mmCIF file of C-alpha atoms and ligand atoms in Angstrom:
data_model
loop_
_atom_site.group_PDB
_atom_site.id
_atom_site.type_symbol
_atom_site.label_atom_id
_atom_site.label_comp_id
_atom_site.label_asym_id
_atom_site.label_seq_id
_atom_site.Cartn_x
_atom_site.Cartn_y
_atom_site.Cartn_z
ATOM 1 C CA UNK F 1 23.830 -25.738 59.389
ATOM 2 C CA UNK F 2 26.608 -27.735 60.790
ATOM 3 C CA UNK F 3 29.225 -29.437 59.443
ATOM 4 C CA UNK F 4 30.302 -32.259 61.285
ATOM 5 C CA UNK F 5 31.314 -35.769 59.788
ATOM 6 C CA UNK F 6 29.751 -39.233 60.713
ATOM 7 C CA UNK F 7 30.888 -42.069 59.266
ATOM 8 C CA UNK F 8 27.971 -44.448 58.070
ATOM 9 C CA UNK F 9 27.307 -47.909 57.960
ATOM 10 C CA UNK F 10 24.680 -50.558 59.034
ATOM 11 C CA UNK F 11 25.824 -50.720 61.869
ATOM 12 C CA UNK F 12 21.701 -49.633 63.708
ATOM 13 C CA UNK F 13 20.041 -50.823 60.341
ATOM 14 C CA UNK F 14 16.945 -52.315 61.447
ATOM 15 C CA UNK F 15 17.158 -50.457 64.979
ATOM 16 C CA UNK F 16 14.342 -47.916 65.997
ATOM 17 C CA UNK F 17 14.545 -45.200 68.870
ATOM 18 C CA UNK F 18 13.084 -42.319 70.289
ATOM 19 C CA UNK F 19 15.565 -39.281 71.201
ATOM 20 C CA UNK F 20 14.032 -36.516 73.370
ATOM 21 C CA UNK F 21 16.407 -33.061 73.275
ATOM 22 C CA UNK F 22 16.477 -31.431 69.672
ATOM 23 C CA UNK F 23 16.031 -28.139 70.082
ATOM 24 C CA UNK F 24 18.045 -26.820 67.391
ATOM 25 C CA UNK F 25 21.193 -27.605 65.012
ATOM 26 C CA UNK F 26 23.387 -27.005 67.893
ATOM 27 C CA UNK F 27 22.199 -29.795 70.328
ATOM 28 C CA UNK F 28 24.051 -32.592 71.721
ATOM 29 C CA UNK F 29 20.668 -34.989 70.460
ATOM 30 C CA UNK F 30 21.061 -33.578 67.020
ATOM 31 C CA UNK F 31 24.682 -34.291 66.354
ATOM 32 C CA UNK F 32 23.661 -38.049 68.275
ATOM 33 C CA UNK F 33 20.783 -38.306 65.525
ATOM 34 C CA UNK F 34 22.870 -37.467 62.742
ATOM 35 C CA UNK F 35 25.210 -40.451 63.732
ATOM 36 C CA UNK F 36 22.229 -43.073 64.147
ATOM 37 C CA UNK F 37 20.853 -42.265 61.117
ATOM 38 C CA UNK F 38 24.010 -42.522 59.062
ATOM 39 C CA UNK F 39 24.604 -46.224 60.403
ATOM 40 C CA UNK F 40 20.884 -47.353 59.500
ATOM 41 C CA UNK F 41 18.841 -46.189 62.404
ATOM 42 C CA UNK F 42 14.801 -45.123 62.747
ATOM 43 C CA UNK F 43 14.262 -42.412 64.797
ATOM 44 C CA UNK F 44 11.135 -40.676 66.546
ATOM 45 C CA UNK F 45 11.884 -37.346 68.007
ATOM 46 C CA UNK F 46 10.043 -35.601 70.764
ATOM 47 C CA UNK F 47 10.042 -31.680 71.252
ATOM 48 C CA UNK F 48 8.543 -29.232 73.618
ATOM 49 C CA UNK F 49 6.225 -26.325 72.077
ATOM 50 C CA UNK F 50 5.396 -25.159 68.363
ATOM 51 C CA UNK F 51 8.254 -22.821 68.223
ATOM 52 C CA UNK F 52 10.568 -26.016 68.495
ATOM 53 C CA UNK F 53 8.345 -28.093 66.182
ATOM 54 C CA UNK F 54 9.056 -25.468 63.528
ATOM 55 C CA UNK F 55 12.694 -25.476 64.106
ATOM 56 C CA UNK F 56 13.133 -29.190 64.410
ATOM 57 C CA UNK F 57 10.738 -30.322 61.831
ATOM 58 C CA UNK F 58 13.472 -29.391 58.439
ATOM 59 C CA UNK F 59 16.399 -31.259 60.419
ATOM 60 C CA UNK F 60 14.658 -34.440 61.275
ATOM 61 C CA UNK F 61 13.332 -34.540 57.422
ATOM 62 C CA UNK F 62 17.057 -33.616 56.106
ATOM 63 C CA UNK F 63 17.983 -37.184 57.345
ATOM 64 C CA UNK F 64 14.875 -38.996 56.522
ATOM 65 C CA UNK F 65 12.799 -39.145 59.450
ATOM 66 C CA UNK F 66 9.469 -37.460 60.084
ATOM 67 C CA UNK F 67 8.127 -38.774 63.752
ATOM 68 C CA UNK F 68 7.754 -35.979 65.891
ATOM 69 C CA UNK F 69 6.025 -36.214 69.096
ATOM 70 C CA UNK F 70 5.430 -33.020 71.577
ATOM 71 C CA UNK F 71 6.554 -33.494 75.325
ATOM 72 C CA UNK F 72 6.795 -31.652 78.541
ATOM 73 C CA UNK F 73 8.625 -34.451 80.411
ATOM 74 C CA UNK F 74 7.022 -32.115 83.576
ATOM 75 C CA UNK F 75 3.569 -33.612 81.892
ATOM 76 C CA UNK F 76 2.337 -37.385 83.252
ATOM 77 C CA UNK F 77 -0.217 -36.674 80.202
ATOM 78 C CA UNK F 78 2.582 -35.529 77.793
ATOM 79 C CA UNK F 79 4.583 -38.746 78.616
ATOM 80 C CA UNK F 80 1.304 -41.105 78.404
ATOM 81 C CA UNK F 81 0.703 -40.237 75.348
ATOM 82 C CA UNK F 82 4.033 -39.867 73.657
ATOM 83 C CA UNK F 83 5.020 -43.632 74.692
ATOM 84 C CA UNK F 84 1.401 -44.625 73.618
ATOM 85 C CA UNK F 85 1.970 -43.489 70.089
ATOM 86 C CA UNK F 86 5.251 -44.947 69.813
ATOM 87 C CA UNK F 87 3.886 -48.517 71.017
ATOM 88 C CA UNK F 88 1.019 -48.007 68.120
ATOM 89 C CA UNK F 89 3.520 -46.614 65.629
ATOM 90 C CA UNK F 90 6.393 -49.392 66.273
ATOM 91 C CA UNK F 91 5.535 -51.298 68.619
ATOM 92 C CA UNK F 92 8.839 -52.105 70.600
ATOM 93 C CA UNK F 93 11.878 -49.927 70.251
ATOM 94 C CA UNK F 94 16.253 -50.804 70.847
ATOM 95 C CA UNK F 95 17.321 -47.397 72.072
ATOM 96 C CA UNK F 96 16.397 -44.354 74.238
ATOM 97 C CA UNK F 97 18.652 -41.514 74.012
ATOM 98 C CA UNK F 98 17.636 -38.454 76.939
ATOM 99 C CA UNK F 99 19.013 -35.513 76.496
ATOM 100 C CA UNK F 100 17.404 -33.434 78.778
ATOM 101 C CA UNK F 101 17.952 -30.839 81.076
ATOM 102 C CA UNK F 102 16.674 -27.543 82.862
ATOM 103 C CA UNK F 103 17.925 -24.749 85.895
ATOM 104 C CA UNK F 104 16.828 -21.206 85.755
ATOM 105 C CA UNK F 105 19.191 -18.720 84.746
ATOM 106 C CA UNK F 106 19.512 -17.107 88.139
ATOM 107 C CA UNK F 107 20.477 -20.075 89.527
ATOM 108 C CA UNK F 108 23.289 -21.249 86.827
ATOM 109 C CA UNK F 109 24.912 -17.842 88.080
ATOM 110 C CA UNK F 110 26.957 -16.904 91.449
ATOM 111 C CA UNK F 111 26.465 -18.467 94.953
ATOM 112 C CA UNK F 112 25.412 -22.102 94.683
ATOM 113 C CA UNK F 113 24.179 -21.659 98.740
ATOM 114 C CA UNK F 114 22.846 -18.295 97.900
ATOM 115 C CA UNK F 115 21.122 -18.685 94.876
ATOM 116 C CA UNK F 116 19.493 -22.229 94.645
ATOM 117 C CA UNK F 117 15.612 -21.674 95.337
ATOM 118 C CA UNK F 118 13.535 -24.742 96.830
ATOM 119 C CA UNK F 119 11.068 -24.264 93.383
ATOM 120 C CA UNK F 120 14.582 -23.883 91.862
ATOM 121 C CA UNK F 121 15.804 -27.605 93.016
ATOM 122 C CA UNK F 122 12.642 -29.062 92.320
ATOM 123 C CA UNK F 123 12.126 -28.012 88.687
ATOM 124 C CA UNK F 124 16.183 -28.473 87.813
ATOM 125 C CA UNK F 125 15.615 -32.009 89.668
ATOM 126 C CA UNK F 126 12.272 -33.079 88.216
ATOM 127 C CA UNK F 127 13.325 -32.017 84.251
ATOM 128 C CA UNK F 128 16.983 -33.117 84.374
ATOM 129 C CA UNK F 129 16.625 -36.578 86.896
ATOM 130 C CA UNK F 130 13.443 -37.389 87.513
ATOM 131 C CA UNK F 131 12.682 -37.377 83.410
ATOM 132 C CA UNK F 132 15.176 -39.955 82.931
ATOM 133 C CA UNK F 133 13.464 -42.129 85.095
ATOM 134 C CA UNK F 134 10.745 -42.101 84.217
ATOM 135 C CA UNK F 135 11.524 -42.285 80.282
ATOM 136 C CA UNK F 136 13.698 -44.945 81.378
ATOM 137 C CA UNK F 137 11.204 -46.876 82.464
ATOM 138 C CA UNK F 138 8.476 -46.607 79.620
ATOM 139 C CA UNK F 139 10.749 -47.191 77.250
ATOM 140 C CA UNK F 140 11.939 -50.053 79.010
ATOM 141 C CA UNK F 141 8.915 -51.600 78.893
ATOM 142 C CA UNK F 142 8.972 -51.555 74.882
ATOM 143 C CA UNK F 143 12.054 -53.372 74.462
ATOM 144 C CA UNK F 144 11.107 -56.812 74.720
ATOM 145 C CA UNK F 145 14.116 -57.693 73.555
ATOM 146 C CA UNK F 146 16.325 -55.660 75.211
ATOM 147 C CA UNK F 147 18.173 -52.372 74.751
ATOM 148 C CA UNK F 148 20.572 -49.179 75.769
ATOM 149 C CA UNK F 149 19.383 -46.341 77.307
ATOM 150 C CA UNK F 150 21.882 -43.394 76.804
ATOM 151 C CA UNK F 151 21.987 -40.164 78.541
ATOM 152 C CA UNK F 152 23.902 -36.817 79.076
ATOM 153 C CA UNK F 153 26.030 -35.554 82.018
ATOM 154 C CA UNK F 154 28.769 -32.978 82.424
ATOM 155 C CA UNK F 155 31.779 -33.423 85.289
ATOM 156 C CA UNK F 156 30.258 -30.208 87.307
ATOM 157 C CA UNK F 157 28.140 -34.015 89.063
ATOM 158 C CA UNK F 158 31.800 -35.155 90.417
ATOM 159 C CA UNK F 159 33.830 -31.249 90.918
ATOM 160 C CA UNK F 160 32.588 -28.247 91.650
ATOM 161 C CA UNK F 161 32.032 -25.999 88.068
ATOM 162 C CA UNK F 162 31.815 -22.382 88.370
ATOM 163 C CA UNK F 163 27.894 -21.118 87.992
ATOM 164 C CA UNK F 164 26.614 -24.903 87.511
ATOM 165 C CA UNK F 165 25.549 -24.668 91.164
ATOM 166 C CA UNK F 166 22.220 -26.903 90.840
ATOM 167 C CA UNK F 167 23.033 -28.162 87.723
ATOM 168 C CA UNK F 168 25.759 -30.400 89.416
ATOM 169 C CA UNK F 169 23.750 -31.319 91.975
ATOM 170 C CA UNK F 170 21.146 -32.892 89.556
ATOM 171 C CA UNK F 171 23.695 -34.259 87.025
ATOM 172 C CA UNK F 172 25.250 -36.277 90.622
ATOM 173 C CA UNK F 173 22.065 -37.200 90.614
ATOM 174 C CA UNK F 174 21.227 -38.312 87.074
ATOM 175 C CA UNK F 175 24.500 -40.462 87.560
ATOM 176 C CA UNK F 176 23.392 -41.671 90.544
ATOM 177 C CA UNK F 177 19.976 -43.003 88.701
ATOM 178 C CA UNK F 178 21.784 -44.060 85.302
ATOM 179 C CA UNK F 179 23.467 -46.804 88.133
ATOM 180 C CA UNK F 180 20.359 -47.675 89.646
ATOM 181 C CA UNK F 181 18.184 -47.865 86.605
ATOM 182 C CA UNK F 182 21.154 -50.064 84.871
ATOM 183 C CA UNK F 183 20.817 -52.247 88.336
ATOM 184 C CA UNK F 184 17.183 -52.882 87.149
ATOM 185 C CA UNK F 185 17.062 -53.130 84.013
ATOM 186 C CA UNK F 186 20.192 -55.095 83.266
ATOM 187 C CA UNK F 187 18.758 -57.899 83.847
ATOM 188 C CA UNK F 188 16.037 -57.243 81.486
ATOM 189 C CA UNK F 189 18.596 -57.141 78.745
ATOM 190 C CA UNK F 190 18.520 -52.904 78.259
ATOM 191 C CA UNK F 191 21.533 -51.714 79.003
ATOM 192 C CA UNK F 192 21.978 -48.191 80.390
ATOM 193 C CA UNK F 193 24.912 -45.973 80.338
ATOM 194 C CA UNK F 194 25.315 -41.728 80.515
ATOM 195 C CA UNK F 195 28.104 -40.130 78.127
ATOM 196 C CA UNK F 196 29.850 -36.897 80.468
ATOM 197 C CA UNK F 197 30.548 -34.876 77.524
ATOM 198 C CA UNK F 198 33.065 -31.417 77.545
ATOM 199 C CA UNK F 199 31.539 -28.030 77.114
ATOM 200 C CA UNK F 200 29.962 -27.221 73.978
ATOM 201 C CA UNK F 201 28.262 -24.300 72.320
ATOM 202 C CA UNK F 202 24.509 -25.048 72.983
ATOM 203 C CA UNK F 203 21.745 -23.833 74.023
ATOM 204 C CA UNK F 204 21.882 -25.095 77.309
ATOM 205 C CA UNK F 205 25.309 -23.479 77.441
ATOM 206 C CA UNK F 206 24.415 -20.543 76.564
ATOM 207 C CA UNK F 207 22.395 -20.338 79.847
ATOM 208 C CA UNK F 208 25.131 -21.175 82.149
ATOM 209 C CA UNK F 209 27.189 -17.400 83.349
ATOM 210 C CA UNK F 210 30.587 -17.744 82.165
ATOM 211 C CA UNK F 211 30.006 -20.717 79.468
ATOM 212 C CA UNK F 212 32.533 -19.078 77.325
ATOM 213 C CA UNK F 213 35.470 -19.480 80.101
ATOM 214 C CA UNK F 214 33.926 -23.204 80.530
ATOM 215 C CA UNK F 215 34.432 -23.874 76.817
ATOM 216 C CA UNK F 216 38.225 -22.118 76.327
ATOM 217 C CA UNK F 217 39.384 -23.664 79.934
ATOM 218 C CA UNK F 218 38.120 -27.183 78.839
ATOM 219 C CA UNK F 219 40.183 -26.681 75.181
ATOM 220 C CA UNK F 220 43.510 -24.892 77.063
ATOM 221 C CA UNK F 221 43.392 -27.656 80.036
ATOM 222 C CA UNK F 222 42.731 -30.868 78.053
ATOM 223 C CA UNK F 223 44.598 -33.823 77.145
ATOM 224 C CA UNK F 224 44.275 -33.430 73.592
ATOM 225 C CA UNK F 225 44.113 -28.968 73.517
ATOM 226 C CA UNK F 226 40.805 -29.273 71.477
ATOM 227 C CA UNK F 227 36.831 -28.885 72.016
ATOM 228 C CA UNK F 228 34.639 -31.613 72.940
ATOM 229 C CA UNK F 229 33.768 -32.520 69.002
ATOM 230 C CA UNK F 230 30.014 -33.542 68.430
ATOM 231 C CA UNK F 231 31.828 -36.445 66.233
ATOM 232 C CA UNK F 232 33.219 -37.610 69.459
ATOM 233 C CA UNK F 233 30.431 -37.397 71.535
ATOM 234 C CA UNK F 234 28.046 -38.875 68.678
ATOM 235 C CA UNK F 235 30.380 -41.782 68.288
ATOM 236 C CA UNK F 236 30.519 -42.700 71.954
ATOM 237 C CA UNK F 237 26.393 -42.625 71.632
ATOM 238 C CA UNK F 238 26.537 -45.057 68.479
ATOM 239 C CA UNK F 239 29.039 -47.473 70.410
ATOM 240 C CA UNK F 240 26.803 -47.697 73.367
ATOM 241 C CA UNK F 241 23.498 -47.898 71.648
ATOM 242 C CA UNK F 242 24.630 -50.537 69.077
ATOM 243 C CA UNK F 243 26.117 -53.935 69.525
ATOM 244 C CA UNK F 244 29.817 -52.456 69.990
ATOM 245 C CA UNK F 245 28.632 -51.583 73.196
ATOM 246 C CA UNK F 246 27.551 -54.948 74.146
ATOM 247 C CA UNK F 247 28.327 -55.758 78.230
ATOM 248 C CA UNK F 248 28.703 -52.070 79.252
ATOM 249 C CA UNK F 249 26.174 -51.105 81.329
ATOM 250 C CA UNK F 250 26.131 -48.773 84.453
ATOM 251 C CA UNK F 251 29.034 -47.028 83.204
ATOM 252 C CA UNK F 252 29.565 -42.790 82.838
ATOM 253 C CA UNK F 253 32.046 -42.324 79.670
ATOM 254 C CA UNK F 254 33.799 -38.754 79.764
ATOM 255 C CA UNK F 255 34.141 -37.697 75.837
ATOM 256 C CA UNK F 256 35.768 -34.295 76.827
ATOM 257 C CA UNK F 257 39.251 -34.524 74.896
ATOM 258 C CA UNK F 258 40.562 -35.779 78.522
ATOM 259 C CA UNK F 259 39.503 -32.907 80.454
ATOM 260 C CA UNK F 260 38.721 -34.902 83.291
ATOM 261 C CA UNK F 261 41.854 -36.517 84.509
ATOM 262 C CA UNK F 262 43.708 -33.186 84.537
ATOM 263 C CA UNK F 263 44.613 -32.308 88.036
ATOM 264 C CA UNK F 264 46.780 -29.462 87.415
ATOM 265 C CA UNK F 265 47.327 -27.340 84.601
ATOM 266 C CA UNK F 266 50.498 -27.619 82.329
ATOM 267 C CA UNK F 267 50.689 -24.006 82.747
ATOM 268 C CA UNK F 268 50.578 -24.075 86.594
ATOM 269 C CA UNK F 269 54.239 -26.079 86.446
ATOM 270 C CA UNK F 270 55.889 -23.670 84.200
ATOM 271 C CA UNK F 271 58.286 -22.228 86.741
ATOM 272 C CA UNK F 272 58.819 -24.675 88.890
HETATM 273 P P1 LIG W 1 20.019 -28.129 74.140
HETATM 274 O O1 LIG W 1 20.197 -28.203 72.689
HETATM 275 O O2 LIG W 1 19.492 -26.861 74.727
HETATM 276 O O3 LIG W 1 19.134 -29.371 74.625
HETATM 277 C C1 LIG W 1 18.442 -29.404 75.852
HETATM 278 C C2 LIG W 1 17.080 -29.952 75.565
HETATM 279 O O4 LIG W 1 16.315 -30.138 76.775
HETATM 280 C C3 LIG W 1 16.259 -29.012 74.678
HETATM 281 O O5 LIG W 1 15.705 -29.731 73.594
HETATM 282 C C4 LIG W 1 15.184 -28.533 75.640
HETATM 283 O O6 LIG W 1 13.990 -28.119 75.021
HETATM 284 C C5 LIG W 1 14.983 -29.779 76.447
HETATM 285 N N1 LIG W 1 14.125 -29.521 77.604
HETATM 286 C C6 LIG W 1 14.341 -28.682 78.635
HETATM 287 N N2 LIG W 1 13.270 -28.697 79.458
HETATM 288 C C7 LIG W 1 12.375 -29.575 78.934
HETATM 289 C C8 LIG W 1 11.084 -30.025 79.315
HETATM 290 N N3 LIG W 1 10.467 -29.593 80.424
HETATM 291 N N4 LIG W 1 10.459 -30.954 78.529
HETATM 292 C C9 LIG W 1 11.035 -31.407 77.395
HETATM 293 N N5 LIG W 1 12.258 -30.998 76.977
HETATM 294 C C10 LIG W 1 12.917 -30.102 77.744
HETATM 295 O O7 LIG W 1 21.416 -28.358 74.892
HETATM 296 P P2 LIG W 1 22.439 -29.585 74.937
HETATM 297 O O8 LIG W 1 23.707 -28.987 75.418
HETATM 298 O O9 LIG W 1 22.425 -30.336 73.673
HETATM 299 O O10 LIG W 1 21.857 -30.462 76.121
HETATM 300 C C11 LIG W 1 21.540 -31.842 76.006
HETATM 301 C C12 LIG W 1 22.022 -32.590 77.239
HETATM 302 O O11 LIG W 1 23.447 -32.605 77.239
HETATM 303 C C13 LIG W 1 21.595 -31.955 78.560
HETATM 304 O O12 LIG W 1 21.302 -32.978 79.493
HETATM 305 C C14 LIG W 1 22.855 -31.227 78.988
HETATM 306 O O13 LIG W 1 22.915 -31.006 80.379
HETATM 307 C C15 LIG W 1 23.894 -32.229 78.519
HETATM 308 N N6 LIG W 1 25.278 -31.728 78.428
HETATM 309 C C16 LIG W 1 25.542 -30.593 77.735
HETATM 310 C C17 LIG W 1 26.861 -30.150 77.676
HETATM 311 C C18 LIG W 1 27.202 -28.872 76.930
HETATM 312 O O14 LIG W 1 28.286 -28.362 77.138
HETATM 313 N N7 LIG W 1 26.355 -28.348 76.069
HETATM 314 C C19 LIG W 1 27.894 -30.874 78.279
HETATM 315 C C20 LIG W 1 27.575 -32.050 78.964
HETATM 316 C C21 LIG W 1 26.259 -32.473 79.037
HETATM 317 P P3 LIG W 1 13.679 -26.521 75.084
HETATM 318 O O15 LIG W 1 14.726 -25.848 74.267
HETATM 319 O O16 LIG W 1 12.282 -26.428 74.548
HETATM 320 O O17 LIG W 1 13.725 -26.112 76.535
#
């Protein structure tokens, strides 16, 4: 199991959200639940397939919760019904967090031109964007009162990342819909926002070719010479899904131990 820290609180007590991405101990959703739940928060979780339910079931009971809903977000009926029995089960919810996202392993590999399919595009597109959107927008529509809407994105959307390939090109485009969906439901009172988190040992990682380079380049090159830390990332998720993050909306926070404003490395100047 891991070990990281989150400090708790009350600072989501009376809160209730659905987050859609545990697939294990590992994941970027889990580390975000842990957090919520520490400062007060109810949580339903969905999951794709028995194999996960088995998996995910201990870790959403080890911090008190026991909603678990099963989604395809490639299913209209899968979505239908998930946001149907959250309505009956709650009613209205305050927070969304998506952490979603799929490319075939041939594709997160080699030539971007070369190796990015047309089926390829469309699936990587339809699971990593088009999901948002369309969770976006049924959640939405049970927060009465407003909200935040969180999701995940990685800086291969804004520079070219070794083996990303179509990855990037759907996480430009996740950012791309985090703005508009933030246009429209702003003025609804739901605030949405994406956290661009470093590399970190995942899953999702673990599909990309080269993922270990990705995750000792990010440590060697950043700001602070560290990992991404899920305490980081987590906290950033907590700040814009409670009231700290109150009149941020539209907005892509990089939580990569400053990663992303490196344009050179330190090493590259040490001989001139
Ligand atoms: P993860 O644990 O593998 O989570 C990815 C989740 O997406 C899994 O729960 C996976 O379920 C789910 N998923 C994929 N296809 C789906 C579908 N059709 N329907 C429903 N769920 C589906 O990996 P993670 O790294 O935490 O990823 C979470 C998010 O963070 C992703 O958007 C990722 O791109 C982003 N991110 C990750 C990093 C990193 O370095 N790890 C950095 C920046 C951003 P299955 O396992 O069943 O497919």
């Amino acid at each position: 199991m891991s070990d990281w820290q989150f400090p708790g609180g009350d600072l989501m007590k009376g809160r209730r959200g659905l987050v859609m991405g545990v697939a294990n101990d590992r994941s970027i959703a889990w580390g975000i639940s842990q957090q919520l739940a520490a400062q007060g928060a109810d949580l339903a979780f969905t999951y794709q397939g028995e194999a996960l339910e088995r998996r995910v079931r201990p870790l959403i009971e080890s911090i008190g919760m026991s909603t678990m809903i099963p989604v395809d977000v490639t299913s209209d009926t899968d979505m239908d019904a998930a946001f149907a029995k959250l309505k009956s089960l709650w009613g209205k919810i305050d927070f969304l967090v998506h952490a979603i996202a799929f490319a075939g392993k041939d594709e997160l590999q080699g030539s971007f031109v070369d190796n990015t399919t047309r089926e390829g595009f469309r699936r990587a597109m339809d699971i990593s964007v088009f999901s948002f959107v369309d969770a976006a927008k049924r959640a939405s529509a049970l927060m009465p009162d407003g909200g935040s809407v969180v999701t995940l994105t990685y800086l291969g959307a804004e520079r070219v990342v070794p083996s990303y390939n179509v990855m990037g090109v759907a996480k430009a485009g996740l950012e791309a819909a985090m703005r508009y969906a933030a246009r429209d439901l702003g003025p609804r009172g739901v605030r949405v926002n994406a956290i661009s988190a470093g590399p970190m040992r995942t899953l999702a990682m673990a599909g990309i070719r080269g993922g270990r380079q990705l995750m000792s380049t990010g440590k060697q090159w950043s700001l602070l010479k560290e990992d991404t830390s899920m305490e980081g990332v987590a906290g950033c998720a907590l700040y814009l899904l409670s009231p700290l993050g109150r009149s941020i909306a539209g907005e892509v926070i990089h939580v990569d131990a400053g990663f992303h404003v490196v344009g050179v490395p330190d090493e590259a100047g040490d001989d001139v």
